[in-house]
């Protein structure tokens, strides 16, 4: 059986990783525009010793970045220049047969000043993007916030822990929904809301040195609380403006496997899963669980809540659960013999001996996707949407303009077969699949161009040098056929393992 009729097939991006034009037509700096690349060109390994991710910056680094015009160090400033190439790019996505395209709106393009007017040029840009998508019959799937708060949220407001930011966001969100609801049926509130714990600067505009060390954990949870309120208010507002539209939450999901049958490892894996779903639980169930409230008290994390907050959360529950899936993770209480040294170590745990790793050290686990779908559905009983998945790898542009990305095809094929099995065998309702970085873009974690996920190659290197020309890769034609056959081509000339 192929995929369900009306299955949404497409790809995903974010404004800060593709648009570029970082100060054009009135846009102000966003937090992503001041994150410098810390890894050498073309490197596949990063500093494993960092406590959190490579996207953390200090006040001094922000100050330096504000005065710098260096585009090679701050790669998200140029992105892939989607701002000027969107018509050509969308035409290529349409050629692949996309019926959905995930993109986000840059807050810094719509409100360059915290209390100023909305920027007509910013609104006009997105309006034309949506019109172009609609002309090709492609549904936009819009993430309202994908990591890129205006920089003033970090510098002038000290990030999302400040409740005033909630009011600024509401103004931005109302403007976006008011203007674009005629084009958008599917909305996501925040990208990977729980990511704020691992990369608080780009996800929460929190600069660690703005806080006393003992207060930083509380600031993270306070910021998360304000984003949860913002998410709930977005759901309510979209439903009020357009009762037919659907709003989802979005989480980074990696099933945690116990490294050994030691019950302590099983408990560790369970605890890590619970922690990774703290925000999603609130977005789906509309309340903090009593256990989480007690755990936070034990950890001396006191979140300030207004009286009306509980009601806001209760009335802003999501219609569907979307998630990114790149790999599974492991958990153990036993001392590690080997440190993996990849940038995901701080999330993904010790190396799983049963799985191969990608060039960037991420475990490749297609069955983990089927496991994720089963676990998330069992927990939430809501339709699911895979809004990110893919292989970050180096690609070689041949002299004749072709790119042979067989490894990516193999990765995607195995994952899509597991997705198919989750739908057809496990009977999990899945709305669609948007692979990450369908057109090459700047890496969120490492600000590299060389870590490519796309079906479309963009001629640009880690230093920002290149022609920006677009080239369809071998995977472009492969995915085109997958979509045209609604997944049936995945099984052509293959004997599939029985389940
Ligand atoms: C997801 C983010 O977590 O991972 C994307 O939502 C990001 O923005 C993707 O690009 C892949 O990570 P990276 O660091 O390889 O770009």
Short mmCIF file of C-alpha atoms and ligand atoms in Angstrom, two decimals:
data_model
loop_
_atom_site.label_atom_id
_atom_site.label_comp_id
_atom_site.label_asym_id
_atom_site.label_seq_id
_atom_site.Cartn_x
_atom_site.Cartn_y
_atom_site.Cartn_z
CA UNK A 1 0.00 0.00 0.00
CA UNK A 2 1.41 3.45 -0.81
CA UNK A 3 1.11 6.46 1.50
CA UNK A 4 -2.32 7.88 2.39
CA UNK A 5 -4.11 10.03 -0.18
CA UNK A 6 -3.49 13.74 0.53
CA UNK A 7 -0.24 12.93 2.33
CA UNK A 8 1.82 16.12 2.53
CA UNK A 9 5.21 15.67 0.86
CA UNK A 10 7.82 18.38 0.94
CA UNK A 11 10.78 19.95 2.68
CA UNK A 12 11.64 22.31 5.50
CA UNK A 13 13.73 25.43 6.06
CA UNK A 14 14.02 28.34 8.47
CA UNK A 15 14.32 32.04 7.71
CA UNK A 16 17.63 32.51 9.51
CA UNK A 17 19.31 29.68 7.62
CA UNK A 18 18.19 30.55 4.10
CA UNK A 19 17.11 34.15 3.64
CA UNK A 20 20.31 36.19 3.96
CA UNK A 21 19.73 39.91 3.20
CA UNK A 22 20.30 40.38 6.90
CA UNK A 23 20.02 44.17 6.92
CA UNK A 24 18.04 44.68 3.74
CA UNK A 25 14.69 46.47 3.36
CA UNK A 26 14.57 47.54 6.98
CA UNK A 27 15.45 44.24 8.70
CA UNK A 28 17.39 44.58 11.97
CA UNK A 29 19.98 42.16 13.37
CA UNK A 30 18.62 38.93 14.79
CA UNK A 31 20.32 36.75 17.39
CA UNK A 32 21.41 34.41 14.59
CA UNK A 33 23.22 37.23 12.79
CA UNK A 34 25.73 37.49 15.65
CA UNK A 35 26.54 33.79 16.03
CA UNK A 36 30.02 33.29 14.60
CA UNK A 37 31.23 30.04 13.06
CA UNK A 38 33.53 28.32 15.56
CA UNK A 39 34.55 25.29 13.53
CA UNK A 40 37.20 25.40 10.82
CA UNK A 41 36.07 25.20 7.19
CA UNK A 42 34.90 21.74 6.18
CA UNK A 43 35.51 20.25 9.64
CA UNK A 44 33.10 17.51 10.66
CA UNK A 45 33.98 17.55 14.35
CA UNK A 46 33.43 20.32 16.82
CA UNK A 47 34.56 21.23 20.31
CA UNK A 48 33.11 18.49 22.51
CA UNK A 49 34.15 20.31 25.66
CA UNK A 50 31.59 23.07 25.34
CA UNK A 51 28.90 22.84 27.96
CA UNK A 52 26.09 23.65 25.60
CA UNK A 53 25.96 24.13 21.85
CA UNK A 54 28.18 26.03 19.45
CA UNK A 55 25.57 28.75 19.18
CA UNK A 56 26.19 30.28 22.60
CA UNK A 57 27.69 33.76 22.62
CA UNK A 58 28.87 36.15 25.35
CA UNK A 59 28.01 39.85 25.67
CA UNK A 60 31.52 40.70 24.43
CA UNK A 61 31.06 38.49 21.35
CA UNK A 62 27.73 40.18 20.60
CA UNK A 63 29.35 43.60 20.87
CA UNK A 64 32.11 42.52 18.49
CA UNK A 65 29.59 41.08 16.04
CA UNK A 66 27.45 44.23 16.03
CA UNK A 67 30.45 46.19 14.74
CA UNK A 68 31.53 43.56 12.26
CA UNK A 69 30.45 43.39 8.63
CA UNK A 70 32.14 40.02 8.15
CA UNK A 71 29.81 37.75 6.17
CA UNK A 72 32.12 34.73 6.16
CA UNK A 73 32.27 34.44 9.94
CA UNK A 74 28.54 35.14 10.41
CA UNK A 75 27.17 32.82 7.75
CA UNK A 76 23.51 33.26 8.64
CA UNK A 77 23.83 36.84 7.42
CA UNK A 78 24.04 35.59 3.84
CA UNK A 79 22.23 32.26 4.17
CA UNK A 80 21.62 31.04 0.61
CA UNK A 81 20.12 34.40 -0.33
CA UNK A 82 16.62 32.94 -0.61
CA UNK A 83 15.49 36.56 -0.20
CA UNK A 84 16.53 37.20 -3.80
CA UNK A 85 16.21 33.67 -5.19
CA UNK A 86 12.84 32.56 -3.81
CA UNK A 87 11.02 32.46 -7.15
CA UNK A 88 13.68 30.24 -8.68
CA UNK A 89 13.86 28.10 -5.54
CA UNK A 90 10.12 27.58 -5.27
CA UNK A 91 9.98 26.68 -8.97
CA UNK A 92 12.53 23.92 -8.25
CA UNK A 93 10.54 22.67 -5.25
CA UNK A 94 7.44 22.58 -7.44
CA UNK A 95 9.38 20.64 -10.08
CA UNK A 96 10.07 18.01 -7.40
CA UNK A 97 6.33 17.80 -6.80
CA UNK A 98 6.19 19.35 -3.32
CA UNK A 99 2.70 19.95 -1.98
CA UNK A 100 4.00 21.46 1.26
CA UNK A 101 6.94 23.71 2.10
CA UNK A 102 7.97 24.57 5.66
CA UNK A 103 9.41 28.03 6.22
CA UNK A 104 9.57 30.50 9.08
CA UNK A 105 9.03 34.23 9.45
CA UNK A 106 11.91 36.43 10.64
CA UNK A 107 10.58 38.60 13.47
CA UNK A 108 13.48 41.01 12.81
CA UNK A 109 12.11 41.60 9.29
CA UNK A 110 8.61 42.42 10.52
CA UNK A 111 9.44 44.48 13.64
CA UNK A 112 12.92 46.00 13.27
CA UNK A 113 12.18 48.15 16.32
CA UNK A 114 10.60 46.75 19.46
CA UNK A 115 7.81 49.33 19.64
CA UNK A 116 7.90 50.62 16.06
CA UNK A 117 5.47 49.99 13.22
CA UNK A 118 5.48 46.72 11.29
CA UNK A 119 7.79 46.85 8.29
CA UNK A 120 5.81 46.91 5.00
CA UNK A 121 8.77 45.59 3.01
CA UNK A 122 9.10 42.57 5.31
CA UNK A 123 5.38 41.80 5.04
CA UNK A 124 5.47 42.24 1.26
CA UNK A 125 8.34 39.76 0.95
CA UNK A 126 6.49 36.96 2.74
CA UNK A 127 3.24 37.77 0.98
CA UNK A 128 4.93 37.25 -2.36
CA UNK A 129 6.56 34.03 -1.15
CA UNK A 130 3.12 32.72 -0.15
CA UNK A 131 1.57 33.83 -3.45
CA UNK A 132 4.33 32.08 -5.36
CA UNK A 133 3.84 28.88 -3.36
CA UNK A 134 0.08 28.98 -3.89
CA UNK A 135 0.53 29.48 -7.63
CA UNK A 136 2.27 26.09 -7.69
CA UNK A 137 -0.29 24.46 -5.38
CA UNK A 138 2.21 24.20 -2.50
CA UNK A 139 0.82 24.59 1.04
CA UNK A 140 3.01 26.70 3.29
CA UNK A 141 3.71 25.18 6.71
CA UNK A 142 4.71 28.23 8.72
CA UNK A 143 6.84 28.23 11.86
CA UNK A 144 6.20 31.54 13.58
CA UNK A 145 9.41 31.38 15.62
CA UNK A 146 12.42 29.37 14.49
CA UNK A 147 15.28 30.56 16.76
CA UNK A 148 15.64 34.07 15.42
CA UNK A 149 14.43 36.73 17.83
CA UNK A 150 15.53 40.25 16.97
CA UNK A 151 18.83 40.99 18.72
CA UNK A 152 17.17 43.71 20.82
CA UNK A 153 15.27 40.96 22.64
CA UNK A 154 18.64 39.70 23.96
CA UNK A 155 20.41 43.01 24.50
CA UNK A 156 17.61 45.30 25.69
CA UNK A 157 15.25 42.80 27.33
CA UNK A 158 17.62 40.03 28.46
CA UNK A 159 15.71 37.42 26.52
CA UNK A 160 12.50 35.49 26.88
CA UNK A 161 12.75 35.27 30.67
CA UNK A 162 11.41 38.84 30.65
CA UNK A 163 7.60 38.81 30.49
CA UNK A 164 7.59 42.00 28.40
CA UNK A 165 8.93 39.88 25.53
CA UNK A 166 5.68 37.94 25.56
CA UNK A 167 3.79 41.17 24.74
CA UNK A 168 6.23 42.01 21.95
CA UNK A 169 5.85 38.53 20.52
CA UNK A 170 2.04 38.71 20.66
CA UNK A 171 2.15 41.87 18.57
CA UNK A 172 4.42 40.14 16.05
CA UNK A 173 2.28 36.99 16.01
CA UNK A 174 -0.99 38.95 15.56
CA UNK A 175 0.55 40.86 12.66
CA UNK A 176 1.73 37.66 11.00
CA UNK A 177 -1.55 35.80 11.45
CA UNK A 178 -3.65 38.83 10.40
CA UNK A 179 -1.68 39.29 7.21
CA UNK A 180 -1.03 35.74 6.15
CA UNK A 181 -3.98 33.63 7.34
CA UNK A 182 -5.58 33.69 3.87
CA UNK A 183 -2.54 31.74 2.60
CA UNK A 184 -1.74 29.46 5.55
CA UNK A 185 -3.63 26.37 6.75
CA UNK A 186 -0.83 24.81 8.81
CA UNK A 187 1.05 26.71 11.52
CA UNK A 188 3.76 25.73 14.00
CA UNK A 189 4.29 27.96 17.03
CA UNK A 190 7.95 27.50 18.14
CA UNK A 191 10.63 25.34 16.62
CA UNK A 192 11.89 22.75 19.14
CA UNK A 193 10.67 24.65 22.19
CA UNK A 194 12.65 22.45 24.59
CA UNK A 195 15.84 23.35 22.71
CA UNK A 196 16.12 26.41 24.92
CA UNK A 197 17.71 24.17 27.57
CA UNK A 198 20.51 23.17 25.21
CA UNK A 199 21.01 26.34 23.18
CA UNK A 200 19.47 29.15 25.21
CA UNK A 201 20.84 31.98 23.08
CA UNK A 202 19.32 31.27 19.69
CA UNK A 203 16.20 29.62 21.11
CA UNK A 204 15.54 32.03 24.00
CA UNK A 205 17.71 35.12 23.35
CA UNK A 206 19.36 34.40 26.73
CA UNK A 207 22.99 35.46 27.17
CA UNK A 208 24.48 33.47 30.02
CA UNK A 209 26.65 36.30 31.36
CA UNK A 210 23.59 38.50 31.86
CA UNK A 211 22.71 36.27 34.82
CA UNK A 212 24.30 35.16 38.08
CA UNK A 213 25.42 31.53 37.48
CA UNK A 214 22.99 30.20 40.07
CA UNK A 215 20.07 31.98 38.36
CA UNK A 216 20.62 30.81 34.80
CA UNK A 217 18.70 27.55 35.05
CA UNK A 218 15.70 29.43 36.44
CA UNK A 219 15.99 31.98 33.61
CA UNK A 220 15.82 29.11 31.11
CA UNK A 221 12.65 27.71 32.68
CA UNK A 222 11.12 31.18 33.02
CA UNK A 223 11.83 31.82 29.33
CA UNK A 224 10.35 28.43 28.45
CA UNK A 225 7.22 29.30 30.43
CA UNK A 226 6.79 32.54 28.49
CA UNK A 227 7.22 30.70 25.18
CA UNK A 228 4.63 28.14 26.29
CA UNK A 229 2.20 30.99 26.96
CA UNK A 230 3.10 32.53 23.60
CA UNK A 231 2.47 29.19 21.93
CA UNK A 232 -0.92 28.76 23.63
CA UNK A 233 -1.96 32.30 22.74
CA UNK A 234 -0.95 31.65 19.13
CA UNK A 235 -3.14 28.55 18.98
CA UNK A 236 -6.06 30.54 20.37
CA UNK A 237 -5.54 33.44 18.00
CA UNK A 238 -5.20 31.34 14.86
CA UNK A 239 -8.34 29.40 15.78
CA UNK A 240 -10.21 32.66 16.36
CA UNK A 241 -9.14 34.14 13.01
CA UNK A 242 -9.47 30.93 10.99
CA UNK A 243 -11.32 28.02 12.62
CA UNK A 244 -10.22 25.69 9.81
CA UNK A 245 -6.50 26.28 10.28
CA UNK A 246 -4.43 23.78 12.27
CA UNK A 247 -1.71 24.67 14.73
CA UNK A 248 0.98 22.29 15.91
CA UNK A 249 3.80 22.25 18.42
CA UNK A 250 7.27 21.14 17.36
CA UNK A 251 9.83 19.16 19.30
CA UNK A 252 13.23 17.59 18.67
CA UNK A 253 12.60 13.93 19.31
CA UNK A 254 15.21 11.23 19.73
CA UNK A 255 14.08 8.06 21.43
CA UNK A 256 16.47 7.29 24.30
CA UNK A 257 17.65 3.67 24.42
CA UNK A 258 19.10 2.25 27.64
CA UNK A 259 22.74 1.35 26.88
CA UNK A 260 22.46 -1.86 28.94
CA UNK A 261 19.66 -3.89 30.57
CA UNK A 262 20.74 -2.40 33.89
CA UNK A 263 17.47 -1.06 35.32
CA UNK A 264 19.34 2.11 36.21
CA UNK A 265 20.00 2.68 32.50
CA UNK A 266 16.35 2.02 31.74
CA UNK A 267 15.38 4.62 34.31
CA UNK A 268 17.93 7.09 32.91
CA UNK A 269 16.55 6.64 29.41
CA UNK A 270 13.02 7.14 30.69
CA UNK A 271 13.98 10.29 32.61
CA UNK A 272 15.72 11.76 29.59
CA UNK A 273 12.62 11.15 27.47
CA UNK A 274 10.42 12.80 30.09
CA UNK A 275 12.72 15.80 30.21
CA UNK A 276 12.82 16.14 26.43
CA UNK A 277 9.00 16.20 26.30
CA UNK A 278 8.35 18.60 29.18
CA UNK A 279 7.17 21.41 26.90
CA UNK A 280 5.35 19.20 24.42
CA UNK A 281 3.35 17.68 27.29
CA UNK A 282 2.22 21.17 28.32
CA UNK A 283 1.38 22.16 24.75
CA UNK A 284 -0.73 19.01 24.30
CA UNK A 285 -2.28 18.59 27.76
CA UNK A 286 -2.61 22.29 28.57
CA UNK A 287 -0.99 22.19 32.01
CA UNK A 288 2.23 21.47 33.87
CA UNK A 289 2.08 18.00 35.36
CA UNK A 290 2.02 18.00 39.18
CA UNK A 291 5.18 15.85 39.12
CA UNK A 292 7.08 18.41 37.03
CA UNK A 293 6.02 21.21 39.37
CA UNK A 294 7.36 19.25 42.36
CA UNK A 295 10.59 18.32 40.55
CA UNK A 296 11.23 21.97 39.72
CA UNK A 297 10.62 22.91 43.35
CA UNK A 298 13.13 20.26 44.45
CA UNK A 299 15.66 21.75 42.04
CA UNK A 300 14.92 25.20 43.50
CA UNK A 301 13.64 26.45 40.16
CA UNK A 302 10.84 28.90 40.87
CA UNK A 303 8.88 29.95 37.79
CA UNK A 304 6.88 33.10 38.22
CA UNK A 305 3.36 32.60 36.93
CA UNK A 306 0.43 34.98 36.73
CA UNK A 307 -2.98 33.86 37.88
CA UNK A 308 -4.32 33.74 34.33
CA UNK A 309 -1.44 31.57 33.01
CA UNK A 310 -3.08 28.24 33.81
CA UNK A 311 -6.16 29.26 31.85
CA UNK A 312 -4.08 30.43 28.88
CA UNK A 313 -2.27 27.09 28.73
CA UNK A 314 -5.50 25.13 29.14
CA UNK A 315 -7.17 26.94 26.24
CA UNK A 316 -4.22 26.83 23.87
CA UNK A 317 -3.66 23.14 23.27
CA UNK A 318 -2.35 22.14 19.86
CA UNK A 319 -4.13 20.31 17.04
CA UNK A 320 -1.17 18.13 16.07
CA UNK A 321 2.34 17.25 17.20
CA UNK A 322 5.22 17.84 14.84
CA UNK A 323 8.80 16.84 15.41
CA UNK A 324 12.27 16.62 13.99
CA UNK A 325 13.95 13.24 13.88
CA UNK A 326 17.60 12.82 12.99
CA UNK A 327 18.79 10.00 15.23
CA UNK A 328 18.14 8.05 18.38
CA UNK A 329 20.08 8.63 21.59
CA UNK A 330 21.44 6.45 24.38
CA UNK A 331 21.43 6.78 28.13
CA UNK A 332 23.60 5.12 30.74
CA UNK A 333 24.67 5.49 34.33
CA UNK A 334 27.90 3.58 33.62
CA UNK A 335 31.15 5.46 33.08
CA UNK A 336 31.86 6.04 29.39
CA UNK A 337 34.89 4.41 27.88
CA UNK A 338 34.82 6.56 24.82
CA UNK A 339 33.79 10.18 24.42
CA UNK A 340 32.21 10.63 21.03
CA UNK A 341 33.37 14.16 20.44
CA UNK A 342 30.61 15.23 18.09
CA UNK A 343 28.50 18.28 18.64
CA UNK A 344 25.49 16.21 19.61
CA UNK A 345 27.22 14.31 22.39
CA UNK A 346 25.68 16.54 25.01
CA UNK A 347 22.25 15.36 23.88
CA UNK A 348 22.72 12.02 22.23
CA UNK A 349 24.78 10.10 24.79
CA UNK A 350 27.36 7.38 24.20
CA UNK A 351 27.78 5.71 20.82
CA UNK A 352 25.31 2.95 19.99
CA UNK A 353 27.39 -0.01 18.67
CA UNK A 354 24.48 -1.22 16.51
CA UNK A 355 24.30 1.96 14.46
CA UNK A 356 26.46 3.61 11.83
CA UNK A 357 27.28 7.27 12.22
CA UNK A 358 27.03 10.14 9.77
CA UNK A 359 30.08 12.24 8.89
CA UNK A 360 29.02 14.66 11.61
CA UNK A 361 28.73 11.90 14.20
CA UNK A 362 24.96 11.53 14.33
CA UNK A 363 23.72 7.92 14.74
CA UNK A 364 21.80 6.71 11.66
CA UNK A 365 18.73 4.87 12.89
CA UNK A 366 15.78 4.58 10.49
CA UNK A 367 13.88 2.21 12.77
CA UNK A 368 14.21 4.89 15.46
CA UNK A 369 11.79 6.95 13.38
CA UNK A 370 9.15 4.22 13.55
CA UNK A 371 9.83 3.87 17.27
CA UNK A 372 9.45 7.65 17.70
CA UNK A 373 6.13 7.70 15.85
CA UNK A 374 4.82 4.87 18.01
CA UNK A 375 6.00 6.45 21.25
CA UNK A 376 4.66 9.92 20.45
CA UNK A 377 1.30 8.63 19.30
CA UNK A 378 0.94 6.40 22.36
CA UNK A 379 1.60 9.43 24.54
CA UNK A 380 -0.47 12.08 22.78
CA UNK A 381 -3.14 10.44 20.58
CA UNK A 382 -2.84 13.34 18.13
CA UNK A 383 -1.93 13.35 14.43
CA UNK A 384 1.83 13.57 13.92
CA UNK A 385 3.86 15.47 11.35
CA UNK A 386 7.56 14.84 10.65
CA UNK A 387 8.80 18.32 9.90
CA UNK A 388 12.55 17.62 9.86
CA UNK A 389 14.62 14.59 8.96
CA UNK A 390 17.70 14.17 6.83
CA UNK A 391 21.39 13.54 6.47
CA UNK A 392 23.90 16.35 6.90
CA UNK A 393 26.80 15.38 4.63
CA UNK A 394 29.41 16.80 2.30
CA UNK A 395 28.54 16.85 -1.39
CA UNK A 396 30.82 17.18 -4.39
CA UNK A 397 29.78 19.30 -7.34
CA UNK A 398 31.23 17.55 -10.41
CA UNK A 399 32.60 19.45 -13.40
CA UNK A 400 29.46 18.54 -15.39
CA UNK A 401 27.20 20.11 -12.74
CA UNK A 402 25.96 16.83 -11.24
CA UNK A 403 26.02 15.73 -7.60
CA UNK A 404 25.90 12.02 -6.79
CA UNK A 405 24.44 11.97 -3.28
CA UNK A 406 23.69 8.24 -3.04
CA UNK A 407 24.30 8.20 0.70
CA UNK A 408 21.54 10.74 1.23
CA UNK A 409 19.17 8.75 -0.98
CA UNK A 410 19.89 5.61 1.04
CA UNK A 411 19.31 7.46 4.33
CA UNK A 412 16.03 8.99 3.21
CA UNK A 413 14.78 5.82 1.60
CA UNK A 414 15.33 3.75 4.75
CA UNK A 415 13.62 6.39 6.89
CA UNK A 416 10.67 6.72 4.53
CA UNK A 417 10.16 2.95 4.51
CA UNK A 418 10.04 3.01 8.32
CA UNK A 419 7.60 5.93 8.15
CA UNK A 420 5.47 3.93 5.72
CA UNK A 421 5.47 0.96 8.08
CA UNK A 422 4.47 3.15 11.01
CA UNK A 423 1.51 4.40 8.99
CA UNK A 424 0.42 1.18 7.31
CA UNK A 425 1.36 -1.48 9.87
CA UNK A 426 1.20 0.40 13.19
CA UNK A 427 -1.73 2.55 11.97
CA UNK A 428 -0.24 5.82 13.24
CA UNK A 429 -1.89 8.92 11.73
CA UNK A 430 0.83 11.01 10.06
CA UNK A 431 -0.07 14.20 8.20
CA UNK A 432 3.11 14.63 6.20
CA UNK A 433 6.86 14.61 5.85
CA UNK A 434 9.12 17.58 5.21
CA UNK A 435 12.79 16.64 5.00
CA UNK A 436 15.17 19.15 6.53
CA UNK A 437 17.05 21.66 4.40
CA UNK A 438 15.43 20.51 1.16
CA UNK A 439 17.62 23.13 -0.45
CA UNK A 440 21.13 23.36 1.08
CA UNK A 441 21.31 25.95 3.84
CA UNK A 442 23.57 27.16 6.63
CA UNK A 443 23.80 24.70 9.51
CA UNK A 444 21.95 25.85 12.62
CA UNK A 445 24.39 24.22 15.00
CA UNK A 446 27.74 24.91 13.38
CA UNK A 447 27.04 27.74 10.88
CA UNK A 448 28.66 25.66 8.13
CA UNK A 449 27.55 25.42 4.49
CA UNK A 450 29.51 22.20 4.02
CA UNK A 451 26.99 20.29 6.15
CA UNK A 452 24.39 19.86 3.43
CA UNK A 453 20.97 18.23 3.64
CA UNK A 454 19.37 19.32 0.38
CA UNK A 455 18.00 17.90 -2.84
CA UNK A 456 19.26 21.12 -4.39
CA UNK A 457 22.93 22.04 -4.18
CA UNK A 458 23.80 25.70 -3.58
CA UNK A 459 27.24 26.71 -4.79
CA UNK A 460 28.59 28.33 -1.64
CA UNK A 461 31.35 27.30 0.78
CA UNK A 462 31.94 27.74 4.52
CA UNK A 463 33.62 31.08 3.91
CA UNK A 464 30.59 32.36 2.01
CA UNK A 465 32.39 32.15 -1.33
CA UNK A 466 30.55 30.87 -4.42
CA UNK A 467 28.13 31.75 -7.19
CA UNK A 468 24.91 30.95 -5.28
CA UNK A 469 23.91 28.91 -8.33
CA UNK A 470 21.45 26.10 -7.69
CA UNK A 471 22.00 22.53 -9.04
CA UNK A 472 19.54 19.62 -8.64
CA UNK A 473 21.31 16.65 -7.02
CA UNK A 474 20.68 13.00 -7.87
CA UNK A 475 18.36 12.91 -4.83
CA UNK A 476 16.25 15.64 -6.45
CA UNK A 477 15.09 13.23 -9.18
CA UNK A 478 14.81 10.38 -6.69
CA UNK A 479 12.49 12.38 -4.35
CA UNK A 480 10.53 13.66 -7.36
CA UNK A 481 9.69 10.05 -8.19
CA UNK A 482 8.86 9.16 -4.57
CA UNK A 483 6.35 12.00 -4.50
CA UNK A 484 4.94 11.27 -7.97
CA UNK A 485 4.25 7.65 -6.96
CA UNK A 486 3.05 8.62 -3.44
CA UNK A 487 5.82 6.48 -2.00
CA UNK A 488 5.34 3.39 -4.17
CA UNK A 489 8.76 3.86 -5.83
CA UNK A 490 10.41 3.20 -2.45
CA UNK A 491 9.52 -0.46 -2.92
CA UNK A 492 10.42 -0.87 -6.57
CA UNK A 493 12.84 -3.73 -7.28
CA UNK A 494 13.22 -4.39 -3.62
CA UNK A 495 12.41 -7.31 -1.36
CA UNK A 496 11.36 -5.72 1.85
CA UNK A 497 12.13 -7.44 5.12
CA UNK A 498 9.07 -8.86 6.73
CA UNK A 499 8.16 -7.18 10.00
C1 LIG B 1 17.05 21.14 13.94
C2 LIG B 1 16.78 22.61 13.71
O1 LIG B 1 17.20 20.89 15.26
O2 LIG B 1 18.21 20.63 13.37
C3 LIG B 1 17.25 23.13 12.35
O3 LIG B 1 15.40 22.88 13.85
C4 LIG B 1 18.63 22.58 12.07
O4 LIG B 1 17.22 24.52 12.35
C5 LIG B 1 18.57 21.07 12.07
O5 LIG B 1 19.20 23.06 10.90
C6 LIG B 1 19.87 20.38 11.72
O6 LIG B 1 20.90 20.83 12.54
P1 LIG B 1 22.25 21.41 11.91
O7 LIG B 1 23.02 21.92 13.06
O8 LIG B 1 22.89 20.27 11.22
O9 LIG B 1 21.85 22.49 10.96
#
